[in-house]
Amino acid sequence: MFNSQILSFVLCGAAAGVAASIMLCPMEAIRIRMVSEPDFVRGGWLQAGYKILKQEGVVGLCKGMNPMIMKQVPYTVTKNVAFDILTKSFYAIMLAQGKKLTAATMFTIPLISAAVSSILSTVTSQPGDMVLSLVNAHKGDRRSSEIFKDIMNSTRGFRGFFVGFHTRLLHVGVTVTIQLLVYDYVKRLCGIAATGTS
């Protein structure tokens, strides 16, 4: 099991997701506060960060760490693992049918794989994103578990985690698709095999 390539992909994605969570958490706290409370500060994000730090301490900038991990780890794992598996599968099918990998194929396969990966990563990270937004929206110390229960006990139930999903799908879908296409293209420019071909 531990020699599984898929498990290796998942572990690498999870580690990257945790690292991204640590780096992104303070910036997300600032961004969400500025959006949810437009009059919170007159200056930019530095002033907002300083105000949160002054009023709430470091905890104010890091209080969304649990939901950030709930969002970022599934997002990163799904995005990376799905892209690797899909490209590998599509290339394997093409080669098994005796077809040559043309320039068009080498663009189309990563494009389709990236688009599907973007949809899957949006779906898996949406609940964490919803909880993260509510944790950071206003001053206070509501716990992630309390917000999770409130959403589940609302009239929407589990669907409450997917409020705003379509807008986020558009945002994440475009971002992830372009990101993965650039990633694959730059790999090839550097002489590294295209994702899924090695």
Coordinates of C-alpha atoms in Angstrom, one line a residue:
M1 CA 0.0 0.0 0.0
F2 CA 2.8 2.5 0.9
N3 CA 4.5 1.8 -2.4
S4 CA 1.4 2.9 -4.2
Q5 CA 2.0 5.8 -6.6
I6 CA -1.5 7.2 -5.9
L7 CA -0.8 7.2 -2.2
S8 CA 2.5 9.0 -2.8
F9 CA 0.6 11.6 -4.9
V10 CA -2.0 12.0 -2.1
L11 CA 0.7 12.4 0.7
C12 CA 2.7 15.0 -1.4
G13 CA -0.5 16.9 -2.1
A14 CA -1.5 16.9 1.5
A15 CA 1.9 18.1 2.6
A16 CA 1.7 20.9 0.0
G17 CA -1.8 21.7 1.2
V18 CA -0.8 22.1 4.8
A19 CA 2.2 24.3 3.8
A20 CA -0.1 26.5 1.7
S21 CA -2.6 26.7 4.6
I22 CA 0.1 28.1 6.9
M23 CA 1.1 30.7 4.4
L24 CA -2.4 31.7 3.3
C25 CA -4.2 31.8 6.6
P26 CA -3.3 35.3 7.7
M27 CA -3.9 36.8 4.2
E28 CA -7.3 35.0 4.0
A29 CA -8.3 36.4 7.4
I30 CA -7.4 39.9 6.2
R31 CA -9.2 39.5 2.9
I32 CA -12.4 38.1 4.3
R33 CA -12.6 40.7 7.0
M34 CA -12.1 43.5 4.5
V35 CA -14.9 42.1 2.3
S36 CA -17.4 41.3 5.1
E37 CA -16.8 44.6 6.9
P38 CA -16.1 47.3 4.2
D39 CA -15.7 50.0 6.9
F40 CA -13.3 47.9 8.9
V41 CA -10.3 50.0 7.9
R42 CA -9.8 52.9 5.5
G43 CA -6.4 51.8 4.3
G44 CA -5.3 48.7 2.5
W45 CA -4.5 45.2 3.6
L46 CA -1.5 46.1 5.7
Q47 CA -3.6 48.5 7.8
A48 CA -6.3 45.8 8.1
G49 CA -3.7 43.2 9.2
Y50 CA -2.2 45.6 11.7
K51 CA -5.7 46.4 13.1
I52 CA -6.6 42.7 13.5
L53 CA -3.2 42.1 15.1
K54 CA -3.7 45.0 17.5
Q55 CA -7.3 44.2 18.5
E56 CA -7.2 40.4 18.5
G57 CA -3.5 39.4 18.5
V58 CA -1.9 36.7 16.4
V59 CA -5.0 34.5 17.1
G60 CA -7.1 36.9 14.9
L61 CA -4.9 36.2 11.9
C62 CA -4.7 32.5 12.5
K63 CA -8.2 31.7 13.8
G64 CA -9.2 30.2 10.5
M65 CA -6.4 27.7 10.4
N66 CA -8.6 24.6 10.9
P67 CA -11.1 25.5 8.1
M68 CA -8.1 26.7 6.0
I69 CA -6.7 23.2 6.2
M70 CA -10.2 21.7 5.6
K71 CA -10.3 23.8 2.4
Q72 CA -6.7 23.7 1.2
V73 CA -5.7 20.1 1.7
P74 CA -8.7 18.6 -0.2
Y75 CA -8.2 21.3 -2.9
T76 CA -4.5 20.6 -3.4
V77 CA -4.8 16.8 -3.2
T78 CA -7.7 16.7 -5.6
K79 CA -6.2 19.2 -8.0
N80 CA -2.8 17.5 -8.2
V81 CA -3.8 13.9 -8.0
A82 CA -6.7 14.2 -10.4
F83 CA -4.4 16.0 -13.0
D84 CA -1.7 13.3 -12.7
I85 CA -4.1 10.4 -12.9
L86 CA -6.3 11.8 -15.7
T87 CA -3.3 12.8 -17.9
K88 CA -1.7 9.4 -17.3
S89 CA -4.9 7.6 -18.1
F90 CA -5.6 9.6 -21.3
Y91 CA -2.1 9.1 -22.6
A92 CA -2.2 5.4 -21.8
I93 CA -5.5 5.0 -23.8
M94 CA -4.0 6.9 -26.8
L95 CA -0.9 4.8 -26.8
A96 CA -2.8 1.6 -26.4
Q97 CA -4.8 2.4 -29.5
G98 CA -1.5 3.0 -31.4
K99 CA -2.0 6.7 -31.8
K100 CA 0.9 9.1 -31.9
L101 CA 1.1 12.0 -29.5
T102 CA 0.9 15.1 -31.7
A103 CA 1.2 18.7 -30.5
A104 CA -2.6 19.0 -30.6
T105 CA -2.9 15.9 -28.4
M106 CA -0.3 17.2 -26.0
F107 CA -2.4 20.3 -25.6
T108 CA -5.9 18.7 -25.5
I109 CA -5.1 16.0 -22.9
P110 CA -3.7 18.4 -20.3
L111 CA -6.5 20.9 -21.1
I112 CA -9.3 18.4 -20.4
S113 CA -7.5 16.9 -17.4
A114 CA -6.9 20.4 -16.0
A115 CA -10.6 21.4 -16.5
V116 CA -11.9 18.2 -14.8
S117 CA -9.4 18.6 -12.0
S118 CA -10.5 22.2 -11.4
I119 CA -14.2 21.0 -11.0
L120 CA -13.3 18.2 -8.7
S121 CA -11.0 20.4 -6.5
T122 CA -13.8 23.0 -6.3
V123 CA -16.3 20.4 -5.1
T124 CA -13.9 18.9 -2.5
S125 CA -12.8 22.2 -1.0
Q126 CA -16.1 24.1 -1.0
P127 CA -17.2 23.0 2.5
G128 CA -13.9 24.1 4.0
D129 CA -14.1 27.4 2.1
M130 CA -17.6 28.1 3.4
V131 CA -16.6 27.5 7.0
L132 CA -13.4 29.6 6.5
S133 CA -15.4 32.5 5.2
L134 CA -17.8 32.4 8.2
V135 CA -15.0 32.0 10.7
N136 CA -13.1 35.1 9.4
A137 CA -16.1 37.2 8.4
H138 CA -16.4 39.1 11.7
K139 CA -14.6 39.7 14.9
G140 CA -15.1 37.0 17.5
D141 CA -14.0 33.5 18.4
R142 CA -16.6 31.2 17.0
R143 CA -15.1 27.8 16.5
S144 CA -15.1 25.9 13.2
S145 CA -17.1 23.1 14.8
E146 CA -19.8 25.5 15.9
I147 CA -20.1 27.0 12.4
F148 CA -20.1 23.5 10.9
K149 CA -23.0 22.4 13.2
D150 CA -24.9 25.7 12.5
I151 CA -24.7 25.0 8.7
M152 CA -25.8 21.4 9.1
N153 CA -28.7 22.4 11.4
S154 CA -29.9 25.1 9.1
T155 CA -32.8 24.7 6.7
R156 CA -30.4 24.0 3.8
G157 CA -28.5 21.2 5.7
F158 CA -25.5 19.9 3.9
R159 CA -26.4 22.1 0.8
G160 CA -25.5 25.0 3.0
F161 CA -21.9 24.3 2.5
F162 CA -22.3 24.9 -1.3
V163 CA -23.8 28.4 -1.1
G164 CA -21.9 30.5 -3.7
F165 CA -20.5 27.3 -5.4
H166 CA -21.2 28.4 -9.0
T167 CA -19.3 31.7 -8.6
R168 CA -16.4 29.9 -6.9
L169 CA -16.5 27.2 -9.6
L170 CA -16.0 29.9 -12.3
H171 CA -13.1 31.5 -10.3
V172 CA -11.3 28.3 -9.3
G173 CA -12.1 26.5 -12.6
V174 CA -10.4 29.2 -14.7
T175 CA -7.5 29.6 -12.3
V176 CA -6.7 25.9 -11.8
T177 CA -7.1 25.1 -15.5
I178 CA -4.6 27.8 -16.5
Q179 CA -2.3 27.0 -13.6
L180 CA -2.1 23.3 -14.6
L181 CA -1.7 24.0 -18.3
V182 CA 1.2 26.4 -17.5
Y183 CA 2.7 23.9 -15.1
D184 CA 2.7 21.2 -17.7
Y185 CA 4.0 23.4 -20.5
V186 CA 6.9 24.8 -18.4
K187 CA 7.8 21.3 -17.4
R188 CA 8.2 20.4 -21.1
L189 CA 10.1 23.6 -21.8
C190 CA 12.6 22.5 -19.1
G191 CA 13.0 19.1 -20.7
I192 CA 10.9 17.3 -18.1
A193 CA 8.4 14.7 -19.5
A194 CA 4.8 16.0 -19.8
T195 CA 2.6 15.1 -16.8
G196 CA 1.3 11.6 -17.2
T197 CA 3.7 10.4 -19.9
S198 CA 6.5 9.1 -17.6

